[in-house]
Short mmCIF file of C-alpha atoms and ligand atoms in Angstrom, two decimals:
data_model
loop_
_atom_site.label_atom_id
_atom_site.label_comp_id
_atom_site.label_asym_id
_atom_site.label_seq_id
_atom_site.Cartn_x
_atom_site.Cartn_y
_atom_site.Cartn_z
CA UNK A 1 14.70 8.96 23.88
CA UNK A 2 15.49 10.35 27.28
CA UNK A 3 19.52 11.06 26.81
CA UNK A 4 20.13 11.97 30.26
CA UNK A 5 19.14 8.19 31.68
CA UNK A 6 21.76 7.43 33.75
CA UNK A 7 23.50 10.63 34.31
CA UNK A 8 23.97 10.37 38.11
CA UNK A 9 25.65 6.67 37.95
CA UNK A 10 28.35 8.03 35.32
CA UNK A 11 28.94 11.11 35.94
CA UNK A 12 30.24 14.26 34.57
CA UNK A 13 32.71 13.15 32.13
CA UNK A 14 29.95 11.37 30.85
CA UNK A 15 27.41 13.84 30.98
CA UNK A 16 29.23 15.55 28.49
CA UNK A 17 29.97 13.30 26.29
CA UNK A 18 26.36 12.65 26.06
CA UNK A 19 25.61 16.34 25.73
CA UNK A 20 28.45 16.55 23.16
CA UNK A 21 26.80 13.67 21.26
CA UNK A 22 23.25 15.39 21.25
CA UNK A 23 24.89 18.58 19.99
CA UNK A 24 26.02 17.14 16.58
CA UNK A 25 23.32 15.31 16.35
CA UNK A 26 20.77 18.25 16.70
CA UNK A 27 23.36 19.84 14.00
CA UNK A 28 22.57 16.72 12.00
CA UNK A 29 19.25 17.51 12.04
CA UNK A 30 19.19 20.83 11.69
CA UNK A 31 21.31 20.86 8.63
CA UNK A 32 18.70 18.23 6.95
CA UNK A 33 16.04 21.10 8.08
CA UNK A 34 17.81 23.39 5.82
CA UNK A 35 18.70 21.62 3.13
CA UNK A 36 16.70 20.55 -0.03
CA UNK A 37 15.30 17.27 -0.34
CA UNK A 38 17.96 16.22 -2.68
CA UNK A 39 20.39 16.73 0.12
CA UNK A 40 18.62 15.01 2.42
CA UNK A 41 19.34 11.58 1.48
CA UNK A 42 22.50 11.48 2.42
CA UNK A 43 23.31 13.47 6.23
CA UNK A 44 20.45 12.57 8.12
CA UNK A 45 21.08 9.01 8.65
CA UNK A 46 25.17 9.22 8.07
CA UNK A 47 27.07 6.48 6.36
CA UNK A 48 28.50 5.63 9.98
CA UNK A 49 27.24 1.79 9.31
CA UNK A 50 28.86 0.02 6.62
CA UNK A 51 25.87 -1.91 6.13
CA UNK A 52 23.05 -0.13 6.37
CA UNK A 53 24.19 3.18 6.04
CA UNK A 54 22.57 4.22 9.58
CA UNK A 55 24.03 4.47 12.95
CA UNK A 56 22.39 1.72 15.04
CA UNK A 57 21.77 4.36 17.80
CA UNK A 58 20.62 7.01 15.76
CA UNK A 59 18.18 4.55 13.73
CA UNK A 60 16.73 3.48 17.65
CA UNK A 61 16.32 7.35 18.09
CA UNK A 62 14.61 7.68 14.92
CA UNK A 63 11.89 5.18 15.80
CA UNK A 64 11.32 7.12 19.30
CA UNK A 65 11.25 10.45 17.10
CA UNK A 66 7.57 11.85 16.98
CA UNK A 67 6.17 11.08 13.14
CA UNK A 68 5.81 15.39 13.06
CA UNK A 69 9.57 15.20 13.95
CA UNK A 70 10.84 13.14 11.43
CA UNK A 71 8.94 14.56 8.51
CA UNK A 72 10.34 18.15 9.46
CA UNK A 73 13.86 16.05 8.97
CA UNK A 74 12.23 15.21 5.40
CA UNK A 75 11.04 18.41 4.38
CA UNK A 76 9.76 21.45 6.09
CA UNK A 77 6.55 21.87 4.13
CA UNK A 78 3.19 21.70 6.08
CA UNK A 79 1.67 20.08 2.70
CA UNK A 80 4.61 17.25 2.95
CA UNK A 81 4.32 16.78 6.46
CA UNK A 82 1.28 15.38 6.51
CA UNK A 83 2.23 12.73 3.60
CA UNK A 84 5.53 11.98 5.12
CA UNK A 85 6.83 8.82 7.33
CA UNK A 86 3.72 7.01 7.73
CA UNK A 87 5.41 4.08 7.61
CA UNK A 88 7.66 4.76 11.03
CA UNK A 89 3.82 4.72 13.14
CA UNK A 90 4.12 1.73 15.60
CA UNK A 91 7.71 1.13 14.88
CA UNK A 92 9.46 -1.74 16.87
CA UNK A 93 10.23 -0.58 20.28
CA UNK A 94 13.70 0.29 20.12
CA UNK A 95 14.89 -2.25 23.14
CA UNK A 96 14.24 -4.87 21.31
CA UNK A 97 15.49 -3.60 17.46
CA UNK A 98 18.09 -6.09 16.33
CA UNK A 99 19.88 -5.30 13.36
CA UNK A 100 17.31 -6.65 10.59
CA UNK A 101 15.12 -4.31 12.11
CA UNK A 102 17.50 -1.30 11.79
CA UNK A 103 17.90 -2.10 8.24
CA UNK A 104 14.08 -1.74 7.75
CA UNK A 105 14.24 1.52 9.54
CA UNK A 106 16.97 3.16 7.39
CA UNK A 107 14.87 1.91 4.67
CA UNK A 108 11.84 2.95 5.65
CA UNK A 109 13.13 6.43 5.88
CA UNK A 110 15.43 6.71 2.56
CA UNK A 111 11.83 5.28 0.15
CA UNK A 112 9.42 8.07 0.66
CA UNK A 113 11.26 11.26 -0.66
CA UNK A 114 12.24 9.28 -3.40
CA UNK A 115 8.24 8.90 -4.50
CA UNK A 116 6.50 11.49 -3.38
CA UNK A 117 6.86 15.31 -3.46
CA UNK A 118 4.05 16.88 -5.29
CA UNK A 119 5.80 19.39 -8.20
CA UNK A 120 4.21 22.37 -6.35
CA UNK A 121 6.12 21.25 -3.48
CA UNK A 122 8.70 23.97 -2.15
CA UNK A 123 10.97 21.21 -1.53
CA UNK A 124 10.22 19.52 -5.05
CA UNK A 125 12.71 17.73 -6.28
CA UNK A 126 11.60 17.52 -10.20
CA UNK A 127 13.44 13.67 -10.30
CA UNK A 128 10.99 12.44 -7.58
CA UNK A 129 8.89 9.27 -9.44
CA UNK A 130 5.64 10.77 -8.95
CA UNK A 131 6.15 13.96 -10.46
CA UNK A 132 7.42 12.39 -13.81
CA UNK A 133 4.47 9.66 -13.99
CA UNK A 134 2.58 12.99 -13.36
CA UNK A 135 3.47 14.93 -16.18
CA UNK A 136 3.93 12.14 -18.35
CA UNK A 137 0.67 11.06 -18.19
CA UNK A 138 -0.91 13.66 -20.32
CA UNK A 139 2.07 13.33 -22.94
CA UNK A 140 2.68 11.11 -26.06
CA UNK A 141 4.40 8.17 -25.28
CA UNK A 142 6.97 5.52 -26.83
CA UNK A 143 5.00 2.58 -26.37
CA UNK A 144 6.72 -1.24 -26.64
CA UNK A 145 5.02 -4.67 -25.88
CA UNK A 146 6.24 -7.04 -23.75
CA UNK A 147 5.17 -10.90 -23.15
CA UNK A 148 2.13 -10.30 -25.24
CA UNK A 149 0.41 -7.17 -26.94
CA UNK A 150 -1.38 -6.31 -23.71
CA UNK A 151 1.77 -6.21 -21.65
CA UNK A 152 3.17 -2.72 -22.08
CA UNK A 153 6.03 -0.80 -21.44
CA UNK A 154 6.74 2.93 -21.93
CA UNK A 155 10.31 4.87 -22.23
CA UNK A 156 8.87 6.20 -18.53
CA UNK A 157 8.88 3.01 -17.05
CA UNK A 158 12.02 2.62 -17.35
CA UNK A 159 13.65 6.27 -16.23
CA UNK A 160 11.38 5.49 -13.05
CA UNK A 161 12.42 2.51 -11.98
CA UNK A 162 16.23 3.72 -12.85
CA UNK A 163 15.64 6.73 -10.52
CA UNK A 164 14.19 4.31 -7.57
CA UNK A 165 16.83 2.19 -7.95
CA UNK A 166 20.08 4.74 -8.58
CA UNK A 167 18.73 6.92 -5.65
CA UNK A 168 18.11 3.86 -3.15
CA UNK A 169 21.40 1.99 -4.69
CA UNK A 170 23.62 4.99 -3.84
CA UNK A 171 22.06 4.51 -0.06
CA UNK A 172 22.18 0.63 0.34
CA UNK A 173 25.18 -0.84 -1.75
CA UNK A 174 24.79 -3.68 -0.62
CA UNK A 175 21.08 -4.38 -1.27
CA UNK A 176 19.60 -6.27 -3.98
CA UNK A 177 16.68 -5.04 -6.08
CA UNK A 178 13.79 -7.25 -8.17
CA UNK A 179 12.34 -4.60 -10.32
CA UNK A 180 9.46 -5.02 -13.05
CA UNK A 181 11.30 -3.31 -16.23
CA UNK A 182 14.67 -5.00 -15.50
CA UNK A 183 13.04 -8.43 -15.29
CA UNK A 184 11.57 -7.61 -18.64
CA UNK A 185 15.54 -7.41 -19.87
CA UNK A 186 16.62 -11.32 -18.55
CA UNK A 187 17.49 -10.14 -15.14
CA UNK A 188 17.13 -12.74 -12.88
CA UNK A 189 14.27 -12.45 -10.04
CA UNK A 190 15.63 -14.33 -7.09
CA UNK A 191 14.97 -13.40 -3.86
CA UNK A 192 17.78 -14.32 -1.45
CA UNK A 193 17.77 -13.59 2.28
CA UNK A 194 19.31 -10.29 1.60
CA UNK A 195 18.06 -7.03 1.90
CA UNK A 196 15.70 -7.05 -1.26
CA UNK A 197 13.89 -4.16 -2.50
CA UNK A 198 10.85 -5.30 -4.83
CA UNK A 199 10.12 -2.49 -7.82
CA UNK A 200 7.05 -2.20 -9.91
CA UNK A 201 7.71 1.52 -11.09
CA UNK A 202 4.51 2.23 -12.88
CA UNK A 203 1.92 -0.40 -12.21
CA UNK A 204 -1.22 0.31 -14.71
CA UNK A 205 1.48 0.97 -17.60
CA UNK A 206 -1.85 0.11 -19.54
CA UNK A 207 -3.66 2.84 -17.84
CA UNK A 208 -1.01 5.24 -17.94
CA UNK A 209 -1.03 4.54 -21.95
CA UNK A 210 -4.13 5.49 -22.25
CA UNK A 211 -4.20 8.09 -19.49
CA UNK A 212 -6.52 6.78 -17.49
CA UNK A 213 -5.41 7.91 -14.22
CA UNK A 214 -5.24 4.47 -11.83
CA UNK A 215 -1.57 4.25 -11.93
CA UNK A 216 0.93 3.90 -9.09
CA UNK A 217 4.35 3.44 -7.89
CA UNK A 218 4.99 -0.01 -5.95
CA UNK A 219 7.77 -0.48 -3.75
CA UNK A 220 8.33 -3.43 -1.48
CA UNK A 221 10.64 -4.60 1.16
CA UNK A 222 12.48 -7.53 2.16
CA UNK A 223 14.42 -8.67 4.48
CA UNK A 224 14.93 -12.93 4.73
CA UNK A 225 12.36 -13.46 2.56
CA UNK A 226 10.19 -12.01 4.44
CA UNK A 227 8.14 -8.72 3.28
CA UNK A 228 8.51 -6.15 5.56
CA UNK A 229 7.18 -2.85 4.72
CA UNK A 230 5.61 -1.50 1.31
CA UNK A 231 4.86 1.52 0.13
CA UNK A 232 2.28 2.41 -2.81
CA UNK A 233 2.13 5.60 -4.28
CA UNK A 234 -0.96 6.20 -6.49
CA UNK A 235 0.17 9.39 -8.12
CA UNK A 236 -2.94 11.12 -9.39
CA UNK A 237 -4.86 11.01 -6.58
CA UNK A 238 -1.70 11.76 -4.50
CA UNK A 239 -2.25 8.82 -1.71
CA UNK A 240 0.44 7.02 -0.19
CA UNK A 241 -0.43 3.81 1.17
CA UNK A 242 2.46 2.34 3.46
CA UNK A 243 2.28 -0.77 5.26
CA UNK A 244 5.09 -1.81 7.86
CA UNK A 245 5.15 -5.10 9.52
CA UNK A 246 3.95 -5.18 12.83
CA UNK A 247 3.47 -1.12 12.49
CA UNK A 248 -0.04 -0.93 10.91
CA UNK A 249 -1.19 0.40 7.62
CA UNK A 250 -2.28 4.29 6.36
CA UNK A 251 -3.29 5.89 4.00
CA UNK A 252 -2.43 9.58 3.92
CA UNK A 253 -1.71 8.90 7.38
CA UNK A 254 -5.50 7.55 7.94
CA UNK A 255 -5.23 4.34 9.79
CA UNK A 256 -6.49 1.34 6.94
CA UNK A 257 -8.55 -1.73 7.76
CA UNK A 258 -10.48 -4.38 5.81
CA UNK A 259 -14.17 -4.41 5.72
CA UNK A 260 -14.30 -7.80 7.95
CA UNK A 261 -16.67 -9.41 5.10
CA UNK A 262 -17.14 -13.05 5.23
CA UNK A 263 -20.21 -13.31 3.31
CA UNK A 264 -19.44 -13.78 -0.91
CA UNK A 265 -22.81 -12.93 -1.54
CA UNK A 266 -22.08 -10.05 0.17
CA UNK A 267 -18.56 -9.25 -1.45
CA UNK A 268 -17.37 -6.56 -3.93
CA UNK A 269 -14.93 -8.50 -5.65
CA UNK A 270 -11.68 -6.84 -7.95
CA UNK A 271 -9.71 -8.44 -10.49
CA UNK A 272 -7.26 -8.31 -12.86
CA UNK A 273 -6.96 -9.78 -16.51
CA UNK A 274 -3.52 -10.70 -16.70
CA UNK A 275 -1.34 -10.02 -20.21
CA UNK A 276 -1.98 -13.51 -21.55
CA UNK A 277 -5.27 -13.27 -23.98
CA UNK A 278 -4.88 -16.68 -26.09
CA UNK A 279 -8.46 -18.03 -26.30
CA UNK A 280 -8.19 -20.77 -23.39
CA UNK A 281 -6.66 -17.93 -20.67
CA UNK A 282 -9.65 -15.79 -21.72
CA UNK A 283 -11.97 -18.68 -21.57
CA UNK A 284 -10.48 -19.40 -18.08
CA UNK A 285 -10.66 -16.23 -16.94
CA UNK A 286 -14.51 -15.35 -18.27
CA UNK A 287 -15.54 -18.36 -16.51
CA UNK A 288 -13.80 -17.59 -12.97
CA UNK A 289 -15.68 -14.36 -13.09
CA UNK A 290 -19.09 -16.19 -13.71
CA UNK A 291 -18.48 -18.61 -11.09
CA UNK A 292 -18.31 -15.90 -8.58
CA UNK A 293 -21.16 -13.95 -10.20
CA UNK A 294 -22.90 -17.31 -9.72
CA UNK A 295 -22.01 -17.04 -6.03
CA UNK A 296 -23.82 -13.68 -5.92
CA UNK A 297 -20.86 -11.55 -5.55
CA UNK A 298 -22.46 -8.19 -5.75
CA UNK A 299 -19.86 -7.51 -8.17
CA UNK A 300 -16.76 -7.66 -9.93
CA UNK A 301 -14.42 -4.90 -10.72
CA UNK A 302 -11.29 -4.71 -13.12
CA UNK A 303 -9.30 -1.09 -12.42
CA UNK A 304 -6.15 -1.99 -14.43
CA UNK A 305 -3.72 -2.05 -11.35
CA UNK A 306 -3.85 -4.68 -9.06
CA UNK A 307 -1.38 -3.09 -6.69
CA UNK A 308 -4.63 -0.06 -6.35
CA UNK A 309 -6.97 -2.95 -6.03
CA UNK A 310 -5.16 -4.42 -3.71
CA UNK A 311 -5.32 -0.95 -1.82
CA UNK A 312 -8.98 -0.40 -2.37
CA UNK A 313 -8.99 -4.13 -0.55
CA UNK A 314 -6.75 -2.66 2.53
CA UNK A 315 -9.03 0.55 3.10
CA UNK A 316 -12.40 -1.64 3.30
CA UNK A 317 -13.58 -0.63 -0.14
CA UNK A 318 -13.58 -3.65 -1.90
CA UNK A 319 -14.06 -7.26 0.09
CA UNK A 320 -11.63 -9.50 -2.04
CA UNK A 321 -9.00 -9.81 -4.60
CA UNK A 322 -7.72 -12.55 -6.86
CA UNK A 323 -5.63 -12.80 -9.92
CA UNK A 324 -3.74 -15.32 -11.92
CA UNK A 325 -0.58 -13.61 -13.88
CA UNK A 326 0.56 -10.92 -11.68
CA UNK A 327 4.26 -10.83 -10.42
CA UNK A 328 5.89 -10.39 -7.19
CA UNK A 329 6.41 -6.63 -8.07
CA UNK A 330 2.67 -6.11 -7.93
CA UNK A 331 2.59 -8.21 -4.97
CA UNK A 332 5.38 -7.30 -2.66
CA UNK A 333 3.91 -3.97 -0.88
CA UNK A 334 0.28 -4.91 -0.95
CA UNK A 335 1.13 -7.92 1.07
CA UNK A 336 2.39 -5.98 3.88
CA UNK A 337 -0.42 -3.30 3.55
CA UNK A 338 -3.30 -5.77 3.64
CA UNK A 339 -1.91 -7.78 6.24
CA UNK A 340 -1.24 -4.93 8.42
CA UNK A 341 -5.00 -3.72 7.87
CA UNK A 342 -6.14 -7.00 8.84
CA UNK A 343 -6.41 -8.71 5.81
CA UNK A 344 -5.37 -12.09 4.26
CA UNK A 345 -3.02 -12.88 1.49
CA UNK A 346 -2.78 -16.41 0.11
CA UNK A 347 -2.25 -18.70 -2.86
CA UNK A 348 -5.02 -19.66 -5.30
CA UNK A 349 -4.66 -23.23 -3.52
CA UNK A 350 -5.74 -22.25 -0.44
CA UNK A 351 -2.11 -22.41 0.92
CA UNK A 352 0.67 -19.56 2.00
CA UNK A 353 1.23 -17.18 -0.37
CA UNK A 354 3.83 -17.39 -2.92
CA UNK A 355 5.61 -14.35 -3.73
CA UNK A 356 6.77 -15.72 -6.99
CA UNK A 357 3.90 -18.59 -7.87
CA UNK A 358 1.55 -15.38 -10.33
CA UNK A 359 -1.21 -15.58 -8.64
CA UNK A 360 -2.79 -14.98 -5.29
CA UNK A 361 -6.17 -14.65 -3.70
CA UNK A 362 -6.71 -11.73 -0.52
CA UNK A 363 -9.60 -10.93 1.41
CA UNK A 364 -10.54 -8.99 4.21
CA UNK A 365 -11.24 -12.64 6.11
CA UNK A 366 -9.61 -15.88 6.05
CA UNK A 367 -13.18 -17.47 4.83
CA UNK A 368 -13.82 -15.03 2.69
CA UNK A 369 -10.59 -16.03 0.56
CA UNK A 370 -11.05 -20.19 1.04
CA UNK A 371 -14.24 -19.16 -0.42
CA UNK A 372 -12.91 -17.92 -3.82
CA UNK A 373 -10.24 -20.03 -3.63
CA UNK A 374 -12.12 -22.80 -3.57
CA UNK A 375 -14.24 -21.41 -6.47
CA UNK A 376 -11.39 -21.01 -9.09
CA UNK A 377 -9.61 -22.84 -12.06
CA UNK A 378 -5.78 -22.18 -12.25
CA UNK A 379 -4.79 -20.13 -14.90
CA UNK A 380 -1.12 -21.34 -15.34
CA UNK A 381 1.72 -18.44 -15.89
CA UNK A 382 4.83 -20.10 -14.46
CA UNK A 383 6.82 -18.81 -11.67
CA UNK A 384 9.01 -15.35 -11.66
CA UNK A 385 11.64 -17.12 -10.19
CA UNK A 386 12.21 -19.67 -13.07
CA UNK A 387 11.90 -16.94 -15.97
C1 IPD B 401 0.01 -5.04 -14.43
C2 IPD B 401 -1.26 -4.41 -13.97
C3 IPD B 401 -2.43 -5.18 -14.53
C4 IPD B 401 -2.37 -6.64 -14.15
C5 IPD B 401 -1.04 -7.26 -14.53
C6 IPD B 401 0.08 -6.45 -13.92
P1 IPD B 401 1.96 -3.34 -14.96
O1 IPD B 401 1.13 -4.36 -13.99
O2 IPD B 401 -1.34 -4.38 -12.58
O3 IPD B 401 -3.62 -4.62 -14.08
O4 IPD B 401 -3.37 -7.33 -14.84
O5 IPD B 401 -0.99 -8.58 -14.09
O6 IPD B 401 1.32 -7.05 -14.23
O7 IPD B 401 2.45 -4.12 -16.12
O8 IPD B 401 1.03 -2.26 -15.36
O9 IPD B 401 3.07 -2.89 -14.06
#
């Protein structure tokens, strides 16, 4: 942002307020250069605003900020930098930033540090979520079921999605979370138009049972009900897809896009079973997956974590996605990514998507998903918002 604009027409008194203003804020920054990451959460965007814990002005400065910038505000590492702040690329042009949109920002930059350091990371923070899923992985685990014996939880699940939500709590009071585990206990999952921060902390808790290494951390954004940025962290592979509405979609900072595929008998279909296996779901679901066989798909896949399908979907590996019995947790920041890499995200009916109807259908083209929608039999789960 050019801070001398207008210097001439107000003159020296303000000139140096302005230069005043610059000087603590360079301190600002400078001190978050210096500090560890678990420091950084709090100075770099100050409490000034009651609401959203982030000056107004310096959230607008933020989104003029180069990315390179803004990640050396993050963490001075060379090996962070280039995993850090994807999600600020293409951010709203400050002029026009109302407050929703400075929410998002102070958002967007308090969610990565709290996924993402690597544990060889000078800056590591050992409480980051990735680095626990990490070493957990290979360790024995306390394993409970949930809605059925194929719906599992671990004691990990849960100190993840505690350390999301404590760390992003203590920075947005006032914001309300949806999160996979705590849904699990009776909480409610409503989403108001309130800030709303949408949790899966381990999705592939099946995967990461077995330590089969498809397992990532899911964090979505809302804002009036509508999604605005999401983050997925797939922590073996270290990739951190981010998605930002109206900003694009990366991975690792790569630029993501759909394949463009219209053609089913061209398609590379993924799936996911979903926790219910009484004889008519399976029947249900065995005979959805023939039906598009019988299309000629030229395949389909099942990975164990429809929030990485739905990722493999984004970056143009795979051509379409549909599942009945996955919640708006697994939903929430693939939405944003797909759509942002020029994909589609609907219901199973052919209609909008429903955040909290358990099911969808995406694909990298609108005909691609009437296609499959069309082709389906509804698998009924209820609605997350009437659990
Ligand atoms: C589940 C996984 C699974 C899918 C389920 C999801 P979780 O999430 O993504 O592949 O079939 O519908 O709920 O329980 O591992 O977070």
């Amino acid at each position: 942002m050019d801070l001398g604009r207008g210097e001439g027409r107000r003159g020296v008194g303000a000139n140096r307020e302005d230069e005043k203003q610059k000087g603590q804020e360079n301190t600002a920054l400078r001190t978050c250069k210096q500090s560890t990451l678990a420091d950084v959460r709090a100075p770099c965007y100050s409490s000034e605003h009651p609401c959203i814990g982030a000056t107004t002005e310096l959230a607008r400065k933020a989104a003029l900020r180069p990315q390179s910038d803004l990640c050396g505000t993050v963490c001075p590492s060379s090996r962070s930098q280039r995993r850090c702040c994807h999600i600020f690329s293409g951010a709203v042009s400050p002029a026009v930033m109302g407050l929703d949109q400075c929410v998002v920002l102070a958002a967007c930059t308090a969610v990565e540090p709290v996924l993402k350091l690597s544990p060889v990371d000078p800056c590591m923070n050992s409480e980051t979520a990735d680095a626990i899923i990490r070493k957990a992985l290979t360790e024995e685990k306390r394993v409970s079921t949930k809605t059925s014996a194929a719906d599992l939880v671990t004691e990990t699940d849960h100190l993840v999605e505690d350390l999301i939500i404590s760390e992003l709590r203590e920075r947005f009071p006032s914001h309300r979370f949806i999160a996979e585990e705590a849904a699990a206990s009776g909480a409610k999952c409503v989403l108001t138009h309130n800030p709303t921060w949408i949790i899966d902390p381990i999705d592939g808790t099946c995967n990461f049972v077995h330590r089969f290494p498809t397992v990532a951390v899911s964090i979505g954004f809302a804002v009036r009900q509508e999604l605005e940025f999401g983050v997925i962290y797939h922590c073996t592979e270290e990739r951190l897809y981010t998605g930002r509405r109206g900003g694009g979609a990366f991975c690792n900072g790569q630029r993501l896009r759909v394949s463009g595929e219209t053609d089913l008998s061209k398609a590379l279909v993924l799936t996911e079973i979903g926790p219910k296996r009484d004889p008519a779901t399976l029947k249900l679901f065995l005979s959805n997956m023939e039906r598009l066989l019988h299309a000629k798909a030229h395949g389909v896949r099942v990975i164990g974590s429809s929030t990485l399908a739905l990722c493999h979907l984004a970056s143009g590996a795979a051509d379409a996605y549909y599942q009945f019995g996955l919640h708006c947790w697994d939903l929430a920041a693939a939405t944003v990514i797909i759509r942002e890499a020029g994909g589609i995200v609907i219901d199973t009916s052919g209609g909008p998507l429903d955040l909290m109807a358990c099911r969808v259908v995406a694909a990298s083209t609108r005909e691609m998903a009437m296609l499959i929608a069309q082709a389906l039999q509804t698998i009924n789960y209820g609605r997350d918002d009437e659990k």
